[in-house]
mmCIF file of C-alpha atoms and ligand atoms in Angstrom:
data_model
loop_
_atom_site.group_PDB
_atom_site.id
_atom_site.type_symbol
_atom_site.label_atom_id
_atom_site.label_comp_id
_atom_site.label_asym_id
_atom_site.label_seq_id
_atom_site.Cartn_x
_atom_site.Cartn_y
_atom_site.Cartn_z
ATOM 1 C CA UNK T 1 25.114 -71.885 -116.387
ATOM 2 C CA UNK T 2 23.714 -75.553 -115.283
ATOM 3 C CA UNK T 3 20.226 -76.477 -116.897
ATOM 4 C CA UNK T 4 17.584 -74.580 -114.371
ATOM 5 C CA UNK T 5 13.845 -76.776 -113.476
ATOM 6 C CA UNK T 6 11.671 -73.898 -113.534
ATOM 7 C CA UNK T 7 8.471 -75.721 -112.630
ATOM 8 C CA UNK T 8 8.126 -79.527 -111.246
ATOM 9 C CA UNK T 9 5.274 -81.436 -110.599
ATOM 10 C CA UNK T 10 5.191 -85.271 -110.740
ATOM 11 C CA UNK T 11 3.454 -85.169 -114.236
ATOM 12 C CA UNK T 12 4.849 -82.108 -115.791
ATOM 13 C CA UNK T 13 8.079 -80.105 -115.871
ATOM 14 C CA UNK T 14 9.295 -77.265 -116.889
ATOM 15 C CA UNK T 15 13.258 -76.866 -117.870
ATOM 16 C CA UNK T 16 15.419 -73.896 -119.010
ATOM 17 C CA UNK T 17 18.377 -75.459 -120.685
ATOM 18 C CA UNK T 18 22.284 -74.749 -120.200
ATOM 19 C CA UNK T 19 23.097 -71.661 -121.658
ATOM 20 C CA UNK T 20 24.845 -73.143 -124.518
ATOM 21 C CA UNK T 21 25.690 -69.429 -126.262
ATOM 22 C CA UNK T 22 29.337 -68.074 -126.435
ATOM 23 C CA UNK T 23 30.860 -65.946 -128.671
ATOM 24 C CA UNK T 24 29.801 -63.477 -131.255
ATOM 25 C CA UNK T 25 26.451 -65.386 -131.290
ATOM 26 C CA UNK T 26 23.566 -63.625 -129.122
ATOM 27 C CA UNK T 27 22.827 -65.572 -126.308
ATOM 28 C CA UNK T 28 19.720 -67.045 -126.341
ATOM 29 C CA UNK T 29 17.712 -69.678 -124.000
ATOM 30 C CA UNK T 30 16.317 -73.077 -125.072
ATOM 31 C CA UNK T 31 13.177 -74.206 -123.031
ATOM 32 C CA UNK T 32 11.532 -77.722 -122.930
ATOM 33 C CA UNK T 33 8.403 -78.608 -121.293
ATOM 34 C CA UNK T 34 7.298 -82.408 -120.488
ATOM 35 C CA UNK T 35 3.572 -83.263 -119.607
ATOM 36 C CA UNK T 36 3.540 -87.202 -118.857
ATOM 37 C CA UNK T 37 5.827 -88.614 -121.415
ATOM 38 C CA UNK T 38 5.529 -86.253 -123.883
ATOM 39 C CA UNK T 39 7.822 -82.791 -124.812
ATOM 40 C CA UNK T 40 8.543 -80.025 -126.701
ATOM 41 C CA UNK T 41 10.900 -77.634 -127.109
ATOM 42 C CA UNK T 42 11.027 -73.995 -127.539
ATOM 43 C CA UNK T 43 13.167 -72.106 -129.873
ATOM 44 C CA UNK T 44 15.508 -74.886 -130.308
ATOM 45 C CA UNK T 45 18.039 -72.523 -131.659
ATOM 46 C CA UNK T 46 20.689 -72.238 -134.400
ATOM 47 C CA UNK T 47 23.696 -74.419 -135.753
ATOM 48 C CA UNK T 48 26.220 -72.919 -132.851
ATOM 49 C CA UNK T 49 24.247 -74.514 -130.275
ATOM 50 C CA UNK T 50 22.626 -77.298 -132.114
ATOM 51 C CA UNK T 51 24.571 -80.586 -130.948
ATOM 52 C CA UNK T 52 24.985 -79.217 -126.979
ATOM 53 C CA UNK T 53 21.070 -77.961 -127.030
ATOM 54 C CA UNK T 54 20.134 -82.138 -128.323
ATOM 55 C CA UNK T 55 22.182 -83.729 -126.218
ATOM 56 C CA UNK T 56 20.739 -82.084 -123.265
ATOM 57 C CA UNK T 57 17.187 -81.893 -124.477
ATOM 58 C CA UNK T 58 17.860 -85.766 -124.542
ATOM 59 C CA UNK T 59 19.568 -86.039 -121.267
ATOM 60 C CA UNK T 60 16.822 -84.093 -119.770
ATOM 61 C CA UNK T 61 14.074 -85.958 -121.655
ATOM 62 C CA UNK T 62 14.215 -89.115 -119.661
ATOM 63 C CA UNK T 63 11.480 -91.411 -120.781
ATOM 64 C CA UNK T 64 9.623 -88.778 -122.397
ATOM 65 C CA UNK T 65 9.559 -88.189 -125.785
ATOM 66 C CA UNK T 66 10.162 -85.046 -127.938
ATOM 67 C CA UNK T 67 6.644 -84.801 -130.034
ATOM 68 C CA UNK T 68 6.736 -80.949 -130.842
ATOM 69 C CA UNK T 69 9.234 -77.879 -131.611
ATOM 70 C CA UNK T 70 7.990 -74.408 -131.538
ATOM 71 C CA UNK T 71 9.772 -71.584 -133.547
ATOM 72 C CA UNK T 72 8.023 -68.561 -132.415
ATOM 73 C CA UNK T 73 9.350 -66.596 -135.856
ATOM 74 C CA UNK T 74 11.642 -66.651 -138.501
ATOM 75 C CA UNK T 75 15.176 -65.551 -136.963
ATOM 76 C CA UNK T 76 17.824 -67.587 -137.399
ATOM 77 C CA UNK T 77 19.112 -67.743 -133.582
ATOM 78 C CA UNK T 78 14.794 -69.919 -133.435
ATOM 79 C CA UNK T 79 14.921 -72.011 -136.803
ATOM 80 C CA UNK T 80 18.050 -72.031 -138.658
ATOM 81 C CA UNK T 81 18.618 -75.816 -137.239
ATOM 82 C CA UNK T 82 15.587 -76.305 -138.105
ATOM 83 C CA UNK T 83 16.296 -79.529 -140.294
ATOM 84 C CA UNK T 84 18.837 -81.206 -138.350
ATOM 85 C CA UNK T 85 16.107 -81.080 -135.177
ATOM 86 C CA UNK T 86 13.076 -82.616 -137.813
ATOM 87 C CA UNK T 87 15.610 -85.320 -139.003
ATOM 88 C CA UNK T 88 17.204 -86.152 -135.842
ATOM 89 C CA UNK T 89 13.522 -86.911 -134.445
ATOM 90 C CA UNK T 90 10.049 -87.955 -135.458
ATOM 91 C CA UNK T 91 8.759 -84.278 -133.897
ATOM 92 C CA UNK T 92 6.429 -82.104 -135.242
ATOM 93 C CA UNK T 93 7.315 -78.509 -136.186
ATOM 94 C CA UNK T 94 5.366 -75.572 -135.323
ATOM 95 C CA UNK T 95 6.058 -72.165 -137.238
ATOM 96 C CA UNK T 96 3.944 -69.043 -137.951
ATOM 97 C CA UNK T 97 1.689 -69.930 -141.032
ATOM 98 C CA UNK T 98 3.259 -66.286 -142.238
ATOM 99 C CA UNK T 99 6.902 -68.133 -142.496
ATOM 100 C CA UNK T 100 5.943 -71.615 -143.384
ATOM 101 C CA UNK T 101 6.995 -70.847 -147.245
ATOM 102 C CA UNK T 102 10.593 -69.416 -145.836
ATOM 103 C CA UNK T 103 11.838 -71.032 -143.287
ATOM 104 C CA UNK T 104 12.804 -73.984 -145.807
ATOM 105 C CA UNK T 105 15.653 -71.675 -147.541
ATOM 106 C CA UNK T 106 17.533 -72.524 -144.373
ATOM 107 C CA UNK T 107 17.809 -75.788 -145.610
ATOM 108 C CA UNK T 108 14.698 -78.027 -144.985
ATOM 109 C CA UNK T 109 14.714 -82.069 -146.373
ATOM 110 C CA UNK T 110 12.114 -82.980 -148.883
ATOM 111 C CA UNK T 111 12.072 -86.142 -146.026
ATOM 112 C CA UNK T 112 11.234 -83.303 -143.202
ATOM 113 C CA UNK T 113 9.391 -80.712 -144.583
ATOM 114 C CA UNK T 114 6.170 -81.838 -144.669
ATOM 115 C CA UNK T 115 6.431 -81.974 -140.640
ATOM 116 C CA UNK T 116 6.817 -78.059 -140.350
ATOM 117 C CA UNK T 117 3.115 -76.981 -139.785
ATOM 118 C CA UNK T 118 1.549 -73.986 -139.634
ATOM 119 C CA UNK T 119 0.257 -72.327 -136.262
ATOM 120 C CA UNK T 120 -2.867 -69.830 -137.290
ATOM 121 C CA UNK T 121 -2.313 -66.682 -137.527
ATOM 122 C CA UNK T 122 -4.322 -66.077 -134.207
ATOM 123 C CA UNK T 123 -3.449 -68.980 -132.518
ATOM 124 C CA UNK T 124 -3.726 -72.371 -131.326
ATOM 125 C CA UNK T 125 -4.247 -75.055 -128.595
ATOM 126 C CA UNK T 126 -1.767 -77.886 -129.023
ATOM 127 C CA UNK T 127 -2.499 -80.994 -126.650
ATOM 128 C CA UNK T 128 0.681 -82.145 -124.994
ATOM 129 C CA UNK T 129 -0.792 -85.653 -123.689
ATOM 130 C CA UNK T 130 -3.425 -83.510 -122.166
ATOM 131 C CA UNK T 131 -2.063 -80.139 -120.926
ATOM 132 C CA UNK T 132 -3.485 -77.852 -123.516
ATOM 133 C CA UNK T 133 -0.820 -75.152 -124.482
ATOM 134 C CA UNK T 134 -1.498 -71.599 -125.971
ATOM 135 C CA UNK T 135 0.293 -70.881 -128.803
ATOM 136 C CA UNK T 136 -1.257 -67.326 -127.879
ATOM 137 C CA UNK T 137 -0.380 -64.160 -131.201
ATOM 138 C CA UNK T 138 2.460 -61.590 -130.496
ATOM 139 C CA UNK T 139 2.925 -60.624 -133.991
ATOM 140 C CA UNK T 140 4.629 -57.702 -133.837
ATOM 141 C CA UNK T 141 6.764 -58.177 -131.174
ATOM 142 C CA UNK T 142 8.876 -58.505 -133.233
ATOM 143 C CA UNK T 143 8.385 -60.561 -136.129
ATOM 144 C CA UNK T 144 5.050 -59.666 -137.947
ATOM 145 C CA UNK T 145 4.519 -63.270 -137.688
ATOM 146 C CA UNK T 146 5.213 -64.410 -133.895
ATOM 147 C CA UNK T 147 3.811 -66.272 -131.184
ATOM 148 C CA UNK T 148 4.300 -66.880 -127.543
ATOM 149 C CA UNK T 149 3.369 -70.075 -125.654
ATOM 150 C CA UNK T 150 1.613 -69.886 -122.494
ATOM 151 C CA UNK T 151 1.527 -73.524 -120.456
ATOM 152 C CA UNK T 152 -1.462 -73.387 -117.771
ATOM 153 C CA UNK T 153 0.220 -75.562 -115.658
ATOM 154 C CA UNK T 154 3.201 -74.291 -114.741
ATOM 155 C CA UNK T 155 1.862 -70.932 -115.312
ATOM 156 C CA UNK T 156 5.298 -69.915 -117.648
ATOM 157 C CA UNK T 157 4.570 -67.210 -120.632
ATOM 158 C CA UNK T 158 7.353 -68.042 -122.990
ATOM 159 C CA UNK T 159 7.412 -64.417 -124.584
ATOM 160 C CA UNK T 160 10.122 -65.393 -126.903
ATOM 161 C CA UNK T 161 12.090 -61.848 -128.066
ATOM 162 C CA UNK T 162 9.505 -59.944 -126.128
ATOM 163 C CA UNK T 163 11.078 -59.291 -122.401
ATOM 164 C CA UNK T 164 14.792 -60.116 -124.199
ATOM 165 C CA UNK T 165 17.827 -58.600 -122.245
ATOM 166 C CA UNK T 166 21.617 -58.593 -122.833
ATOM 167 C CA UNK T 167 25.024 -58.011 -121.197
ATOM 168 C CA UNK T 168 23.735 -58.902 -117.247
ATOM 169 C CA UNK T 169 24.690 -61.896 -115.682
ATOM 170 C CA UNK T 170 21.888 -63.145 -113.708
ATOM 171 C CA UNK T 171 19.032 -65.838 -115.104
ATOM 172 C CA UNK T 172 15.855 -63.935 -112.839
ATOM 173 C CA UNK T 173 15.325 -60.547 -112.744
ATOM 174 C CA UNK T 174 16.422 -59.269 -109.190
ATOM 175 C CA UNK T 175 15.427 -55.769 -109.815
ATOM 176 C CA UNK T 176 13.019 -54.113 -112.340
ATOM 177 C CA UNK T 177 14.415 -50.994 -112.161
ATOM 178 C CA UNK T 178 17.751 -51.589 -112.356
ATOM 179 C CA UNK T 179 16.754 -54.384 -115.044
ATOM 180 C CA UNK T 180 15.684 -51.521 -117.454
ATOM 181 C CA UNK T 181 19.186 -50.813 -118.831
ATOM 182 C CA UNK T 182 19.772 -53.957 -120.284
ATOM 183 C CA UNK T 183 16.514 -54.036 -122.129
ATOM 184 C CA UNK T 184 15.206 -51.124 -122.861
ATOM 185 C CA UNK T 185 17.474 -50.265 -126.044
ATOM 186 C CA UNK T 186 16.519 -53.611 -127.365
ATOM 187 C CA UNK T 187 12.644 -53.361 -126.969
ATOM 188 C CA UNK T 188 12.940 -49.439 -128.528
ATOM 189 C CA UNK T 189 14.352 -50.909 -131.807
ATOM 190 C CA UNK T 190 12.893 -54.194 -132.244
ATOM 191 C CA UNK T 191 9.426 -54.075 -130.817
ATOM 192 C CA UNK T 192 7.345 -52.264 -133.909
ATOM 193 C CA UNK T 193 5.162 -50.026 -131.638
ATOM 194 C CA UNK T 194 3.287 -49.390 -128.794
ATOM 195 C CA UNK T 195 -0.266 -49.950 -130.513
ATOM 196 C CA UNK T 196 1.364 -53.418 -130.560
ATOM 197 C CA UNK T 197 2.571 -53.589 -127.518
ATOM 198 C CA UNK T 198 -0.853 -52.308 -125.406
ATOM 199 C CA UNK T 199 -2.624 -54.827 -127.244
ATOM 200 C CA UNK T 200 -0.168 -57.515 -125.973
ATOM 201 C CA UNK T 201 -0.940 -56.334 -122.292
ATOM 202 C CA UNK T 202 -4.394 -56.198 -122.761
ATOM 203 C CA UNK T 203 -4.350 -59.972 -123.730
ATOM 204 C CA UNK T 204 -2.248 -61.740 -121.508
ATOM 205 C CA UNK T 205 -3.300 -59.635 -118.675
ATOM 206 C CA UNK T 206 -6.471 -62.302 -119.069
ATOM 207 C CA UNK T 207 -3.556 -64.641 -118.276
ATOM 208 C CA UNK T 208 -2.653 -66.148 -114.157
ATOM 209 C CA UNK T 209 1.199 -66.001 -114.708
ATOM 210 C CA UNK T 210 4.117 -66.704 -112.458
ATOM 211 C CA UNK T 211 6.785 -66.371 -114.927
ATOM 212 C CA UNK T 212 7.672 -64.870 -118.054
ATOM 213 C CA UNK T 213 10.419 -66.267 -119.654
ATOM 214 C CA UNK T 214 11.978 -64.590 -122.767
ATOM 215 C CA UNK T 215 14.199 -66.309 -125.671
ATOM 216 C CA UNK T 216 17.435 -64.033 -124.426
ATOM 217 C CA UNK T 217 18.607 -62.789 -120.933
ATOM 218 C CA UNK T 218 16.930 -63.240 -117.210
ATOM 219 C CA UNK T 219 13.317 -64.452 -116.565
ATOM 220 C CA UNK T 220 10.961 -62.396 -114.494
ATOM 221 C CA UNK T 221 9.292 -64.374 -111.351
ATOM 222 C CA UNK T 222 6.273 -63.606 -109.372
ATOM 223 C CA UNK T 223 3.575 -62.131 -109.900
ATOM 224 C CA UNK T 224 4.984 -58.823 -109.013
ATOM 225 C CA UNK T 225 7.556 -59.415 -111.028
ATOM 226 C CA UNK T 226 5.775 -60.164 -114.166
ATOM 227 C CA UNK T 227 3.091 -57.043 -113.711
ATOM 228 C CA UNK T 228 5.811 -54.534 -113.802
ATOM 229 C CA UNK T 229 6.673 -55.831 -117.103
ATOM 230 C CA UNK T 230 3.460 -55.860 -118.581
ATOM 231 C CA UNK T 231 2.781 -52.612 -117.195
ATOM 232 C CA UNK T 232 5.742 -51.304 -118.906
ATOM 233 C CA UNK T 233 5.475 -52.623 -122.130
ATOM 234 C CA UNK T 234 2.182 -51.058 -122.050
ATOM 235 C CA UNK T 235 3.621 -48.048 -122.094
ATOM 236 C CA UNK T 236 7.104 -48.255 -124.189
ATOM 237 C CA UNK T 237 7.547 -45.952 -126.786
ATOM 238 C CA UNK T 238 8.926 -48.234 -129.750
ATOM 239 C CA UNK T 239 9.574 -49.061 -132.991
ATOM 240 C CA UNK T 240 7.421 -47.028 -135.483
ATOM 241 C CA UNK T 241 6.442 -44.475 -132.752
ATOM 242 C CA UNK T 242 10.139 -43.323 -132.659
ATOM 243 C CA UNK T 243 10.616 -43.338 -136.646
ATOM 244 C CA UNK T 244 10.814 -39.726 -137.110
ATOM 245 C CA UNK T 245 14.100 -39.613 -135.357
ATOM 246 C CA UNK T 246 15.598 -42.221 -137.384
ATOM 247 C CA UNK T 247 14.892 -41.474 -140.930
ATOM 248 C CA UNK T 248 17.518 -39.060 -141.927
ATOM 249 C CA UNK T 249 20.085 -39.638 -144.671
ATOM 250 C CA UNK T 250 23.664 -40.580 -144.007
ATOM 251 C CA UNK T 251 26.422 -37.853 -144.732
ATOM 252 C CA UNK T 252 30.214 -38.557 -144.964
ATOM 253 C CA UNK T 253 32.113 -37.748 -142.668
HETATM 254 FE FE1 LIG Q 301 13.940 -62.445 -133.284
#
């Protein structure tokens, strides 16, 4: 699918790129934002989609230039191009302060390392040319150490695995309900619990969002929209609530 603008003002944008993702590789979305002349890019992604994801973050870039990368946790599909993305630009690296120390065993340049910083463990406002993003804590959800960027302007929650769906072949949610099957398995195993999850909703329900847009599968639009997914990750049974049903030996068959 064609890069999608998700936001455009004449100062700031908002772009979902090309879905770059084939194969046995999970599919997962790259996102770039540009304030004035200034970007950054979201989950830049792994080696599979490393040279298409540049050259369109460049193509897209215009006279802007790419000052930041976010890597909401340590997955390979967010950071394992990592290095190739610090050396190929003069960018700054933001990572969880919990993965700062192990991210590098993918491979990190003595020349680039000391450009991967640390985000706080509860967050941080980073100043793109003057919008002030959230880098806003969703540890948990699924990494222990995770974060989600919020951008005030545009009003997008990049939720990162949080709101991930697979196998439908739409980019925006056109129905909740029927949405459900193509997420729900995912959130029960990889979201660590609900007591993680209802503190998640009570936070960004302080938030005025238009769109949530997760790292994998369709975005969810309007305001509608985006309370019906709060409301039900509020609820989810997940993770650690549901252990009791997994721990049981394995017998041969
Ligand atoms: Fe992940």
């Amino acid at each position: 699918m064609p890069s999608l603008t998700l936001f455009q003002s004449p100062n700031h944008k908002n772009i979902l790129l090309e879905d770059f993702g084939r194969g046995l590789a999970v599919q997962a979305n790259q996102h770039l934002i540009i304030h004035e002349n200034s970007a950054i890019l979201l989950d830049p992604g792994g080696h599979k989609v490393y040279s298409k994801v540049l050259g369109e973050t460049f193509a897209q870039l215009g006279r802007a230039k790419l000052e930041h990368l976010f890597f909401s946790h340590q997955d390979p599909d967010i950071v394992a191009a990592a290095n190739g993305w610090l050396m190929t630009t003069d960018a700054t690296g933001w990572a969880p302060s919990l993965w700062i120390r192990f991210i590098p065993h993918f491979g990190l340049d003595n020349l680039v390392a000391d450009r991967l910083k640390p985000i706080p463990d509860n967050g941080m406002i980073l100043n793109l040319a003057g919008c002030d993003l959230m880098f806003i804590p969703a540890h948990f959800l699924h990494s222990p150490g995770n974060l989600q960027v919020y951008d005030p302007v545009s009003k997008i929650l990049y939720s990162g695995d949080l709101g991930a769906s697979l196998g439908m072949d739409y980019q925006e949610v056109p129905d909740f309900d029927a949405h459900l099957k193509y997420m729900e398995g995912f959130h029960k195993r990889y979201m660590t619990s609900n007591r993680a999850m209802h503190a998640w909703a009570g936070m960004v329900r302080e938030l005025d969002i238009e769109i949530i847009a997760p790292q994998h599968g369709a975005l969810f639009r309007g305001r509608g929209m985006v309370q019906r997914f709060i409301d039900w990750c509020d609820e989810l049974t997940c993770g650690v609530d549901l252990l009791p049903e997994q721990y049981t030996l394995p017998h041969k068959n």
